[in-house]
mmCIF file of C-alpha atoms in Angstrom:
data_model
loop_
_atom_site.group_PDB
_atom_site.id
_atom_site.type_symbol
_atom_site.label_atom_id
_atom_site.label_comp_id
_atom_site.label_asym_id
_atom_site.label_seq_id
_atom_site.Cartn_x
_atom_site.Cartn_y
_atom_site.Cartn_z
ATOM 1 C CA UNK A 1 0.000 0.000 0.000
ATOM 2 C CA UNK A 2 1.169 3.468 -0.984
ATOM 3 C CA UNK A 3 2.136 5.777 2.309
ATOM 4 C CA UNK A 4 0.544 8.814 3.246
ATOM 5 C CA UNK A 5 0.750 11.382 6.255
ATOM 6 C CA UNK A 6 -1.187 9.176 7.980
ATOM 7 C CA UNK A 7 0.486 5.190 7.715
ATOM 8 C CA UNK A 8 3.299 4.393 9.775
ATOM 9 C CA UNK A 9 6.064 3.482 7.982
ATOM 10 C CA UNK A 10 8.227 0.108 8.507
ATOM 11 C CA UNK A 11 10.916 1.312 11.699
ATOM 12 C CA UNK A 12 14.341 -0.267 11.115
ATOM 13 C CA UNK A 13 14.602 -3.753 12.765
ATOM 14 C CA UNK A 14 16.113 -4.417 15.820
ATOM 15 C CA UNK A 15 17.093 -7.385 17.950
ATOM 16 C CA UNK A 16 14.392 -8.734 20.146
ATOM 17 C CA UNK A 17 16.343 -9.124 23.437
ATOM 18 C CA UNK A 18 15.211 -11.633 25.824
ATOM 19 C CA UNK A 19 14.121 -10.843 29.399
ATOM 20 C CA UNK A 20 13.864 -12.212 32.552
ATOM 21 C CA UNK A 21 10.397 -14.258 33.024
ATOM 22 C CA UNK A 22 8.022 -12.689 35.540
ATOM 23 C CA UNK A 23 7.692 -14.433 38.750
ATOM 24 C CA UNK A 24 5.732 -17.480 38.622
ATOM 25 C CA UNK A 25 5.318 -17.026 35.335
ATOM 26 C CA UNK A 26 3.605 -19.859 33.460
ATOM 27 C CA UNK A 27 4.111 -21.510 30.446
ATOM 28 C CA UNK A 28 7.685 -22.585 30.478
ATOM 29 C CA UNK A 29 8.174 -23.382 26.960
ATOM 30 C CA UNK A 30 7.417 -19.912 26.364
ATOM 31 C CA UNK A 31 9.855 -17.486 25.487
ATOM 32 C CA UNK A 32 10.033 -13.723 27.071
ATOM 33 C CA UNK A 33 11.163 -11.056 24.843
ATOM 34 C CA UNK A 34 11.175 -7.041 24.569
ATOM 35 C CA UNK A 35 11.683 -5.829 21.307
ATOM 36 C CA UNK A 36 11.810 -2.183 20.338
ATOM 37 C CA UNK A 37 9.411 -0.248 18.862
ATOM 38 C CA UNK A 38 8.748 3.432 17.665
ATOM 39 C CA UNK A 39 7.594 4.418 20.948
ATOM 40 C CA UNK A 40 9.573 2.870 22.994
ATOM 41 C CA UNK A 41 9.317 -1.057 23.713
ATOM 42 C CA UNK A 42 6.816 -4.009 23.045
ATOM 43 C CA UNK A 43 6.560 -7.217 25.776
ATOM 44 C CA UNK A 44 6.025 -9.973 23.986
ATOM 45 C CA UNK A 45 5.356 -13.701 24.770
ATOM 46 C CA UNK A 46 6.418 -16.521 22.072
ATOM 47 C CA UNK A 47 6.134 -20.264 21.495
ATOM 48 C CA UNK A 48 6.922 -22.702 18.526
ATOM 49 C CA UNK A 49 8.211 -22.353 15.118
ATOM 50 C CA UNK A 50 6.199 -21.777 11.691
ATOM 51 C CA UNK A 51 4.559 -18.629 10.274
ATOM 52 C CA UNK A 52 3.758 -15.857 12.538
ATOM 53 C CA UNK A 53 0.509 -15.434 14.074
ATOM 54 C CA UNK A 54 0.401 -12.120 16.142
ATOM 55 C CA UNK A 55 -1.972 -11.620 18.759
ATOM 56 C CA UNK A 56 -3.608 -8.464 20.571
ATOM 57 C CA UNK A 57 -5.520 -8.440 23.529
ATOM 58 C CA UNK A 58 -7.912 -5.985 24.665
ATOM 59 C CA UNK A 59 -9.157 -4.250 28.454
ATOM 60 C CA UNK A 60 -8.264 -5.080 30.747
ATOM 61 C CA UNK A 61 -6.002 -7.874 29.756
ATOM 62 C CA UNK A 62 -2.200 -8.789 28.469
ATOM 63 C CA UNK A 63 -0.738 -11.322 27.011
ATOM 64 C CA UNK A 64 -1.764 -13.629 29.057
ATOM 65 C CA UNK A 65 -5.266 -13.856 27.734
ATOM 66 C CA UNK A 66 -3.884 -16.108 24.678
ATOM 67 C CA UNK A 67 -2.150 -18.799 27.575
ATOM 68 C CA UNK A 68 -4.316 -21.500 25.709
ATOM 69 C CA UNK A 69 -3.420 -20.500 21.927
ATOM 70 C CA UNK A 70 0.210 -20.314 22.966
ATOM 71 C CA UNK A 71 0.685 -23.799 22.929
ATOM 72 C CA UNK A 72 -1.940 -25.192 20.548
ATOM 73 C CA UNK A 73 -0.841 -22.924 17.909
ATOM 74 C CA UNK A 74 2.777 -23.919 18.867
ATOM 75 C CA UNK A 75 1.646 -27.745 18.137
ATOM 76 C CA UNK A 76 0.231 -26.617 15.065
ATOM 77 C CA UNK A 77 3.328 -25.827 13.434
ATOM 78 C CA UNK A 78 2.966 -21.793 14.012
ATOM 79 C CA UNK A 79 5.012 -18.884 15.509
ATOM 80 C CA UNK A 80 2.459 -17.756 17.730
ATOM 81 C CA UNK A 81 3.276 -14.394 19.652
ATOM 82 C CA UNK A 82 0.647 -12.574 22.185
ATOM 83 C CA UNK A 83 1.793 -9.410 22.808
ATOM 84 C CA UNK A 84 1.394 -6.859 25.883
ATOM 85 C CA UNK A 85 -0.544 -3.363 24.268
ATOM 86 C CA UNK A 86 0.923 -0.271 24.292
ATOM 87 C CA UNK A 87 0.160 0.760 27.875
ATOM 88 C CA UNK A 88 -0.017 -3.054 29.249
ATOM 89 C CA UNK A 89 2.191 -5.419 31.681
ATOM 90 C CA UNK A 90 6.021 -4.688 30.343
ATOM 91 C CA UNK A 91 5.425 -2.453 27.507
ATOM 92 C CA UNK A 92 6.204 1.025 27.246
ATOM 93 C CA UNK A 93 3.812 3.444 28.887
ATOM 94 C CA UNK A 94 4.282 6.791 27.189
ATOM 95 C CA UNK A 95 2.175 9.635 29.413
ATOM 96 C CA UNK A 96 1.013 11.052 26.801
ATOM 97 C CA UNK A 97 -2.749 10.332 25.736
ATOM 98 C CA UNK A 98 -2.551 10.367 22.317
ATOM 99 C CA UNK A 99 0.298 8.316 22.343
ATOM 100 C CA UNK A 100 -2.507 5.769 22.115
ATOM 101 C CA UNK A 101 -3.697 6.802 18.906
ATOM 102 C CA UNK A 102 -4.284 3.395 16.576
ATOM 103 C CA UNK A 103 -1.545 4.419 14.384
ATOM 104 C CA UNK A 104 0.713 4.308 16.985
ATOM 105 C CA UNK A 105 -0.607 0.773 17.532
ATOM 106 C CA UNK A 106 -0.551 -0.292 14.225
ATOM 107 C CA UNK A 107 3.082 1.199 13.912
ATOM 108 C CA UNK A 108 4.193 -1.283 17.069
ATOM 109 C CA UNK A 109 3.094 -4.466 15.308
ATOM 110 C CA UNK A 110 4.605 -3.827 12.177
ATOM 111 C CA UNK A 111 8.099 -3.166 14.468
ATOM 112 C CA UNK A 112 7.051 -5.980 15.915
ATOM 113 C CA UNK A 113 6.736 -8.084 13.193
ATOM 114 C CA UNK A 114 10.192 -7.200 11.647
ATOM 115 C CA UNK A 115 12.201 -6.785 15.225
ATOM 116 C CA UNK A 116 11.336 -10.601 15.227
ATOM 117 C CA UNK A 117 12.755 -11.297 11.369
ATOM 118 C CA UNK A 118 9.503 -11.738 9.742
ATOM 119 C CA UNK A 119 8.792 -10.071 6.709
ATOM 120 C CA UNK A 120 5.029 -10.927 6.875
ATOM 121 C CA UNK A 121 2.434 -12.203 9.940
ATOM 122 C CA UNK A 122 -0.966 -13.233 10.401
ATOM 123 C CA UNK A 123 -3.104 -10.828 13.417
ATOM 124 C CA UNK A 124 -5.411 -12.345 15.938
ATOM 125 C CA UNK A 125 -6.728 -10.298 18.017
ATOM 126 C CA UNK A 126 -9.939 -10.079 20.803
ATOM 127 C CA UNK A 127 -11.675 -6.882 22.463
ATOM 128 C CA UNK A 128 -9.585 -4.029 21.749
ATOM 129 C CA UNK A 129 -7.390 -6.164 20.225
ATOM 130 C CA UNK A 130 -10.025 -6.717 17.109
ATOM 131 C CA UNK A 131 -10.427 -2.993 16.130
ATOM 132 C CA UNK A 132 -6.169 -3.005 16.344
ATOM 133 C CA UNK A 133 -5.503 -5.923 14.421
ATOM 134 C CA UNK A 134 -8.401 -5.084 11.958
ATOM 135 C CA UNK A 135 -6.606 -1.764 11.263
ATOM 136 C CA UNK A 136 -3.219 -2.896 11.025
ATOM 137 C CA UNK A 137 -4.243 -5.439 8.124
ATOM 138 C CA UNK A 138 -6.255 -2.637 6.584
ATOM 139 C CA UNK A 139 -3.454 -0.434 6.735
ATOM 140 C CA UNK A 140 -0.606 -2.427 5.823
ATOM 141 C CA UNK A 141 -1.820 -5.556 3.828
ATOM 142 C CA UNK A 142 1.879 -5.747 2.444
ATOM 143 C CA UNK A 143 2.651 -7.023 5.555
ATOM 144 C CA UNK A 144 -0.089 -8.623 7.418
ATOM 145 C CA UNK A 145 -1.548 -10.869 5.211
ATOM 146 C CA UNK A 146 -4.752 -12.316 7.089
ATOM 147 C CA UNK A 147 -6.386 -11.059 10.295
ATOM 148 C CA UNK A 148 -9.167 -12.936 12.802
ATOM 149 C CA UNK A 149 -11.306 -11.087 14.834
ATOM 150 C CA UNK A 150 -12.396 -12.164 18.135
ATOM 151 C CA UNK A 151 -15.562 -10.511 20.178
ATOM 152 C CA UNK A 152 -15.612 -7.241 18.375
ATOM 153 C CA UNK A 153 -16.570 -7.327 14.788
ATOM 154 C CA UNK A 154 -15.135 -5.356 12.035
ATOM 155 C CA UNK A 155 -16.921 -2.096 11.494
ATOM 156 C CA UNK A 156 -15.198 0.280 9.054
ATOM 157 C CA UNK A 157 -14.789 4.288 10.182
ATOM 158 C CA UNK A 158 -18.011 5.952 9.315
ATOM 159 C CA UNK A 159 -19.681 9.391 9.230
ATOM 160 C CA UNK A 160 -20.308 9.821 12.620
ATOM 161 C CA UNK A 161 -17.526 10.774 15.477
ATOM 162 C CA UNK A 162 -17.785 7.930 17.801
ATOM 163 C CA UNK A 163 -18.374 9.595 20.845
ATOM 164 C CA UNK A 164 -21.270 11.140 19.243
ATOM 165 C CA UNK A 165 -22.502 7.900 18.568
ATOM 166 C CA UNK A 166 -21.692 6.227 21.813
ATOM 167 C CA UNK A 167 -23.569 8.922 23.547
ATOM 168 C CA UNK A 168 -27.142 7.911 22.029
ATOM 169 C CA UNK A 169 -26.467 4.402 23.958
ATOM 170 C CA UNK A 170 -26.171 3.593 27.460
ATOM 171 C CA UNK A 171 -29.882 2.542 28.381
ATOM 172 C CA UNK A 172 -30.526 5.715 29.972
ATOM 173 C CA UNK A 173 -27.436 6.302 31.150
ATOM 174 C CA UNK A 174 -24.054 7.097 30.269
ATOM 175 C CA UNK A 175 -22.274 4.719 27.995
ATOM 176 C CA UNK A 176 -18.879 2.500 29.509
ATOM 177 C CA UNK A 177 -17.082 4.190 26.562
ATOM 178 C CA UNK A 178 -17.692 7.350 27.185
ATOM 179 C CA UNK A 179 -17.560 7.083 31.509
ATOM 180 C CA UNK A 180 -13.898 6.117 30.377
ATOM 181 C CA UNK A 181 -12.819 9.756 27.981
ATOM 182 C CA UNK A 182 -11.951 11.708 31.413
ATOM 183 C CA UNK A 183 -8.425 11.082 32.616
ATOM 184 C CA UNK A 184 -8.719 9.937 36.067
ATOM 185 C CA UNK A 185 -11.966 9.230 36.189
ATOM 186 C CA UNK A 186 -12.353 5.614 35.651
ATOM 187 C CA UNK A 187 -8.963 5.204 37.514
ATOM 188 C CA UNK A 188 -10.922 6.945 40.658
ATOM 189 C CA UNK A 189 -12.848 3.906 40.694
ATOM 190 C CA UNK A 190 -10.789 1.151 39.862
ATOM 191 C CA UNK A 191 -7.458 1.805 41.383
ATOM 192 C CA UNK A 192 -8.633 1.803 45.117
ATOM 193 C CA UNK A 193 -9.592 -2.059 44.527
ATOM 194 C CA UNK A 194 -7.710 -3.560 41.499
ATOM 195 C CA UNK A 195 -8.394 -6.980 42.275
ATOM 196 C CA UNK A 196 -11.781 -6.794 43.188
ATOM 197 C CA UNK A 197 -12.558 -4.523 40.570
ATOM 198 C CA UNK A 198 -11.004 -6.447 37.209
ATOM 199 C CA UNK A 199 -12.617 -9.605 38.577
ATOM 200 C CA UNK A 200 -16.299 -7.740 39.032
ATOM 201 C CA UNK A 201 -15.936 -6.742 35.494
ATOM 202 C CA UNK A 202 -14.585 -10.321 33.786
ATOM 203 C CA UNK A 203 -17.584 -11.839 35.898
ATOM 204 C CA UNK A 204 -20.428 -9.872 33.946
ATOM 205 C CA UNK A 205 -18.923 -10.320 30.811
ATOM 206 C CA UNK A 206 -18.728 -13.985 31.263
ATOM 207 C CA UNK A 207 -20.983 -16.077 29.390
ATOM 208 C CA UNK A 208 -21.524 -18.101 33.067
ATOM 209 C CA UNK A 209 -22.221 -15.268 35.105
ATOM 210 C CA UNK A 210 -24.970 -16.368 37.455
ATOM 211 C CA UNK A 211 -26.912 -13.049 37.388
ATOM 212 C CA UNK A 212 -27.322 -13.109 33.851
ATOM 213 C CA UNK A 213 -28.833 -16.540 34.470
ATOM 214 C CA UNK A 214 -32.095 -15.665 32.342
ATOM 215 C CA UNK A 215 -29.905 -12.401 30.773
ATOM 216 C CA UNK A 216 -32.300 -11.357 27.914
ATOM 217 C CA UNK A 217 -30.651 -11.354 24.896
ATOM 218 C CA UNK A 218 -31.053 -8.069 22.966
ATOM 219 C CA UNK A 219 -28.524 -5.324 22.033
ATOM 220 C CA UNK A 220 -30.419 -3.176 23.931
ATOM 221 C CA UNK A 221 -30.056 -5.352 27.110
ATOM 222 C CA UNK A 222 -26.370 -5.739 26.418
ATOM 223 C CA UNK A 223 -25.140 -1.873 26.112
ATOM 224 C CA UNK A 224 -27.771 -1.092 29.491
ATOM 225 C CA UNK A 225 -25.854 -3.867 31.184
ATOM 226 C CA UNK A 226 -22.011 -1.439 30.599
ATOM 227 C CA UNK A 227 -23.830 2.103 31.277
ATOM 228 C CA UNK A 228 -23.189 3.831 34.105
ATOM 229 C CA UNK A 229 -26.406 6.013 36.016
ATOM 230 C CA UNK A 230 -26.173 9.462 36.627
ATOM 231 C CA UNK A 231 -23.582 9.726 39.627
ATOM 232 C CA UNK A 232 -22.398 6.566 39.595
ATOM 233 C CA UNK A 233 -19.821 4.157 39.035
ATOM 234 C CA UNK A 234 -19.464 1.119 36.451
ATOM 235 C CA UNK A 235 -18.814 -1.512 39.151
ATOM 236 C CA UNK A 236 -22.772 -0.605 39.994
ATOM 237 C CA UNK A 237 -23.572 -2.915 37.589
ATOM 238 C CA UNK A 238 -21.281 -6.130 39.285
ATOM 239 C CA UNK A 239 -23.131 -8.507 40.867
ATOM 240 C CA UNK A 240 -22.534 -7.768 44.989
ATOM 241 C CA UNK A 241 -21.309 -11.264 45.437
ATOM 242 C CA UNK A 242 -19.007 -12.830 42.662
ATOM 243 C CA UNK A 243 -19.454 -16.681 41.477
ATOM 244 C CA UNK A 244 -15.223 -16.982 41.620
ATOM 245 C CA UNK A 245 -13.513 -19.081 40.637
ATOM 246 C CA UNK A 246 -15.437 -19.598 37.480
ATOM 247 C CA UNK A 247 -14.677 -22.328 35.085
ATOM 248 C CA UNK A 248 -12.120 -20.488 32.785
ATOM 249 C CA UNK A 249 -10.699 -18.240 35.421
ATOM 250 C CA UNK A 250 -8.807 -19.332 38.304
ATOM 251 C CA UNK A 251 -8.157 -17.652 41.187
ATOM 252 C CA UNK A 252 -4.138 -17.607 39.958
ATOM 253 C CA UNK A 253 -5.243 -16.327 36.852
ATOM 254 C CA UNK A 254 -6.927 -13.347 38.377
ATOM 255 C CA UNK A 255 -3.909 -13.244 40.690
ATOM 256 C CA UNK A 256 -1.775 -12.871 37.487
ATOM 257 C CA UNK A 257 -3.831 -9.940 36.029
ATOM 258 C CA UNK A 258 -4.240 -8.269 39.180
ATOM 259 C CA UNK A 259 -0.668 -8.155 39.873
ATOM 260 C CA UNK A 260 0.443 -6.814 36.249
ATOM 261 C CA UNK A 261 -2.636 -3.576 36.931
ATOM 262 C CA UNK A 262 -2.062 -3.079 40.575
ATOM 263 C CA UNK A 263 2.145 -2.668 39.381
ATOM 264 C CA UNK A 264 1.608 -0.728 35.707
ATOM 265 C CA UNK A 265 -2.208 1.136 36.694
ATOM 266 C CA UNK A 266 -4.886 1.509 34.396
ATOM 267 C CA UNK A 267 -3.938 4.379 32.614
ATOM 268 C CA UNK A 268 -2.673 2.657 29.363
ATOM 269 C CA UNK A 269 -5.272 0.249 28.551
ATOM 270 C CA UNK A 270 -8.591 3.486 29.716
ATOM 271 C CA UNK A 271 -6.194 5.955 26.716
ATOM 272 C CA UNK A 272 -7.151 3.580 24.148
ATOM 273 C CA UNK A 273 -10.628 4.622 24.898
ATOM 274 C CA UNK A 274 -9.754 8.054 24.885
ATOM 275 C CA UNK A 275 -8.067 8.313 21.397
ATOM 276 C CA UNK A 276 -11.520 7.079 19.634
ATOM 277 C CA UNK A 277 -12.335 10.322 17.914
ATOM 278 C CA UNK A 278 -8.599 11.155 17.282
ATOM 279 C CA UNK A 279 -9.122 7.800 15.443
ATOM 280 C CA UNK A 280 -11.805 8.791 13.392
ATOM 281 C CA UNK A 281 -10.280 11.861 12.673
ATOM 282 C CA UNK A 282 -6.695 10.079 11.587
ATOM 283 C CA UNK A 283 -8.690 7.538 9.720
ATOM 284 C CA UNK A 284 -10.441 9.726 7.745
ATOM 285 C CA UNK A 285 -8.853 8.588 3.992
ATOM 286 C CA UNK A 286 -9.984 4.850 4.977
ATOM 287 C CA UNK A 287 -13.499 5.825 5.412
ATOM 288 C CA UNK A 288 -15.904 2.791 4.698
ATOM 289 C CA UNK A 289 -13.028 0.830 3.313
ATOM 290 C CA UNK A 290 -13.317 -3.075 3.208
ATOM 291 C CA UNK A 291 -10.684 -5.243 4.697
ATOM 292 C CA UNK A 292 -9.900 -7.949 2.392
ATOM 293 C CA UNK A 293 -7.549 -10.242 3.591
ATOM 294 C CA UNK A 294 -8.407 -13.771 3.988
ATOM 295 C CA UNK A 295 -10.598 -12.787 7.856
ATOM 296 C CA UNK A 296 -12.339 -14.942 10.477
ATOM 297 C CA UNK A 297 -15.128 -13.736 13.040
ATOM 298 C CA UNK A 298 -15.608 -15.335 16.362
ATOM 299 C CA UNK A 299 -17.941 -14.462 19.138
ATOM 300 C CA UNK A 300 -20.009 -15.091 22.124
ATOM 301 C CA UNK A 301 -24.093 -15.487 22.361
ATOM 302 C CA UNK A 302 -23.883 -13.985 25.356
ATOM 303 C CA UNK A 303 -20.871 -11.394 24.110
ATOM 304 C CA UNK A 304 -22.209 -7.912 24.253
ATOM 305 C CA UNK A 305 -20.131 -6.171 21.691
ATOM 306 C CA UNK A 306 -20.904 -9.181 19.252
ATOM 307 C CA UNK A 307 -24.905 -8.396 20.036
ATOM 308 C CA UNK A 308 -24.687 -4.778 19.860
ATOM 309 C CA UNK A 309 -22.579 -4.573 16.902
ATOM 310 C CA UNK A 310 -25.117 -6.632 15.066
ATOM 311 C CA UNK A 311 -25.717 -5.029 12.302
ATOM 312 C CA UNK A 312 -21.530 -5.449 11.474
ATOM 313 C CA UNK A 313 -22.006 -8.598 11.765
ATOM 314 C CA UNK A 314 -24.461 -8.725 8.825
ATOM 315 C CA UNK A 315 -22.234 -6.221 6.443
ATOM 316 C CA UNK A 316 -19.640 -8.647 6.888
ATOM 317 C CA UNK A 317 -19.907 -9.450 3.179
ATOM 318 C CA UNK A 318 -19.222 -6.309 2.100
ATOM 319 C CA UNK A 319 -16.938 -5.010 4.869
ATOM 320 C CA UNK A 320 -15.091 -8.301 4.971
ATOM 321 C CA UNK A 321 -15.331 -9.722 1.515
ATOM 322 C CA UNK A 322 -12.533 -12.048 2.556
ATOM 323 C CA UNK A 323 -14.280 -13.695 5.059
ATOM 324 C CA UNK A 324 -13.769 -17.428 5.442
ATOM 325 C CA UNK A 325 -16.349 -17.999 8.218
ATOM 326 C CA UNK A 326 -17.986 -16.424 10.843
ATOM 327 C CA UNK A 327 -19.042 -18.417 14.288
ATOM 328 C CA UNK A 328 -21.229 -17.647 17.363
ATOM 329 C CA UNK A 329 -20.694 -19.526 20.343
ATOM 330 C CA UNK A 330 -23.456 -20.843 22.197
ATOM 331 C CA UNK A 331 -23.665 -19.696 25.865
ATOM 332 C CA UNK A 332 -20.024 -18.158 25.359
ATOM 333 C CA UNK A 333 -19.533 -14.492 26.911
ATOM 334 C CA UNK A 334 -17.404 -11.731 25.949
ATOM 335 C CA UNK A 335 -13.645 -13.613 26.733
ATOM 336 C CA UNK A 336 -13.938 -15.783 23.988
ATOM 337 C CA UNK A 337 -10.750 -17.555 23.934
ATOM 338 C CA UNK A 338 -10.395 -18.082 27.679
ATOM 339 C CA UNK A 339 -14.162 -19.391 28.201
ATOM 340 C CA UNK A 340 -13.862 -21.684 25.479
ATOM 341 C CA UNK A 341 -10.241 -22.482 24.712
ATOM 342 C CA UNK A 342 -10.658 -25.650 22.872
ATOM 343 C CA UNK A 343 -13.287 -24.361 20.820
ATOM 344 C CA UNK A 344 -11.507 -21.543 19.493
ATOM 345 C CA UNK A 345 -8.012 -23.296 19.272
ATOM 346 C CA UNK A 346 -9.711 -25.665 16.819
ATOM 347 C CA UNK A 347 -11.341 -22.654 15.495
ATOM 348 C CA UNK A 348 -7.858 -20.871 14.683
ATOM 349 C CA UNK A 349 -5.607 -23.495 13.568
ATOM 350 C CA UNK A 350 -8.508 -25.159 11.249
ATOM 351 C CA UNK A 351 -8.631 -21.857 9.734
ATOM 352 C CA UNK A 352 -4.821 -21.311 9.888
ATOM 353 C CA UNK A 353 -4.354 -24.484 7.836
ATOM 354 C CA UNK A 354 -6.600 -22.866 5.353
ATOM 355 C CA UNK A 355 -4.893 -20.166 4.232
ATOM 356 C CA UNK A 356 -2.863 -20.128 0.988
ATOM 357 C CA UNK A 357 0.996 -20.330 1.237
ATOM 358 C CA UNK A 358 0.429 -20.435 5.665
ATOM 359 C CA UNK A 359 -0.509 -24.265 5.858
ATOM 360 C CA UNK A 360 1.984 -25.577 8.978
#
């Protein structure tokens, strides 16, 4: 693709160094690198040999979301690599809120992809981690050459500035997205009780969370259930008394992701949120555009942002005209590849095998 004012360009490679593993950490086949990047340093994760498969997690998460495609893709045959955002775990954390632009995001997995020798990679990536990877294939197809899209489903920059748009949802009140654009004021609420407050918020996005029981399934049930009333706080809407452990998280794995917040904050991960009109703005020359790489869509029943972003979902075959296949699974919530691991491993690496020239 041509360059313009508003594509990163390729950075120069540079070694990807290898770090000490974080306490406890699991996986030991897994590998521990930093590699540099324009802005400063990417944390990265890798396991097995093959072609690359990059993946991006979203909030509030790291790398250690993909613990159960680590190693299946490994088996596979692939180079699979979960990185830590921008913001995340042992990444750079520039102060700066518009460091967190999705160029700048876009710009880190292309260093990524050539710090670690590649010339080319296949994305993966879930949450936050869809809108990323589905940008970075859209905006540099020379080098990311297929892209899957987990939870969030590709929607292509429109007419309207997004938090314009967010602020007709919220179910009477005011929409999770937009309760996150004030510096500080998320943090307010989270910081105080890390722990308690990451696993309040993986528990009623779960596809098993006993309060949503008889959840209706709407859209319109699914944005009420992330707004926030008028003077109040996003953790209103956890249930008082969580169902932990729950099947797919473990109390060590909450451990895990409470220790890398309670040591980095939550800065990083809430500026994503807070660059989505800077997005639309920078994103401008892509308006409406297709992505047309060889894609797959996976999502929950119960995920919200695959019921609210419905209608995606159905423009998929004209936003994604390279769409091998597109599955909803039953009675799965919002964290996809942790509540149903072997599902979407099987998923990945059936689809992986598919792909011209990327067969293991």
């Amino acid at each position: 693709m041509p360059q313009s004012a508003n594509t990163p360009s390729t950075p120069p490679a540079s070694p990807a160094a290898p770090v000490p593993r974080p306490p406890a950490g699991p996986l030991p086949e897994a590998v521990h690198r930093t590699v540099e990047v324009p802005g400063g340093r990417i944390h990265l994760v890798e396991q097995g040999s093959g072609p690359l498969v990059l993946m991006v997690h979203g909030f509030p998460e790291s790398w250690y979301s993909w613990r159960h495609q680590l190693p299946a893709l490994a088996a596979a045959g692939y180079r699979a690599v979960a990185i830590d955002v921008r913001g995340y775990g042992r990444s750079s954390k520039p102060r700066d809120v518009a460091a967190y632009r999705m160029l700048a995001h876009v710009a880190d997995n292309v260093a990524v992809v050539r710090a670690l020798g590649e010339e080319t990679a296949i994305i993966v990536g879930h949450d936050w981690g869809s809108p990323i990877a589905a940008n970075t294939a859209l905006l540099r197809p020379d080098v990311f050459t297929a892209v899957a899209l987990l939870s969030v489903p590709y929607a292509p920059r429109g007419g309207i500035r997004p938090t314009e748009a967010f602020a007709r949802l919220g179910g009477g009140g005011e929409f999770y997205i937009n309760y996150f654009q004030e510096p500080g004021r998320a943090e307010a609420e989270i910081e105080p009780g890390v722990r308690d407050w990451i696993a309040g918020f993986y528990v009623v996005a779960s596809g098993d969370a006993k309060q949503d029981a008889a959840r209706p399934g709407s859209a319109q049930d699914h944005v009420a259930h992330f707004s926030v009333a008028p003077g109040g706080k996003l953790s209103d809407r956890f249930p008082e008394k969580l169902p932990l452990p729950l099947p797919w998280l473990a109390e060590a794995d909450l451990d895990f992701y409470a220790g890398e917040f309670e040591r980095t904050g939550l800065t990083g991960g809430l500026n994503r949120y807070r660059n989505v009109d800077r997005d639309w703005e920078d994103l401008a020359a892509w308006d409406g555009a297709p992505l047309r790489q060889p894609s797959l869509f996976i999502g929950g029943e119960h995920d919200a942002p695959t019921n609210w972003m419905a209608d995606a979902i159905k423009a998929f075959p004209h936003t994604l005209p390279g769409l091998s296949a597109s599955h909803i699974l039953d009675g799965c919530g919002h964290w996809v590849q942790q509540e149903r691991p072997e599902e979407v491993n099987r998923l990945l690496t059936d689809w992986l095998g598919s792909l011209p020239g990327t067969a293991a």
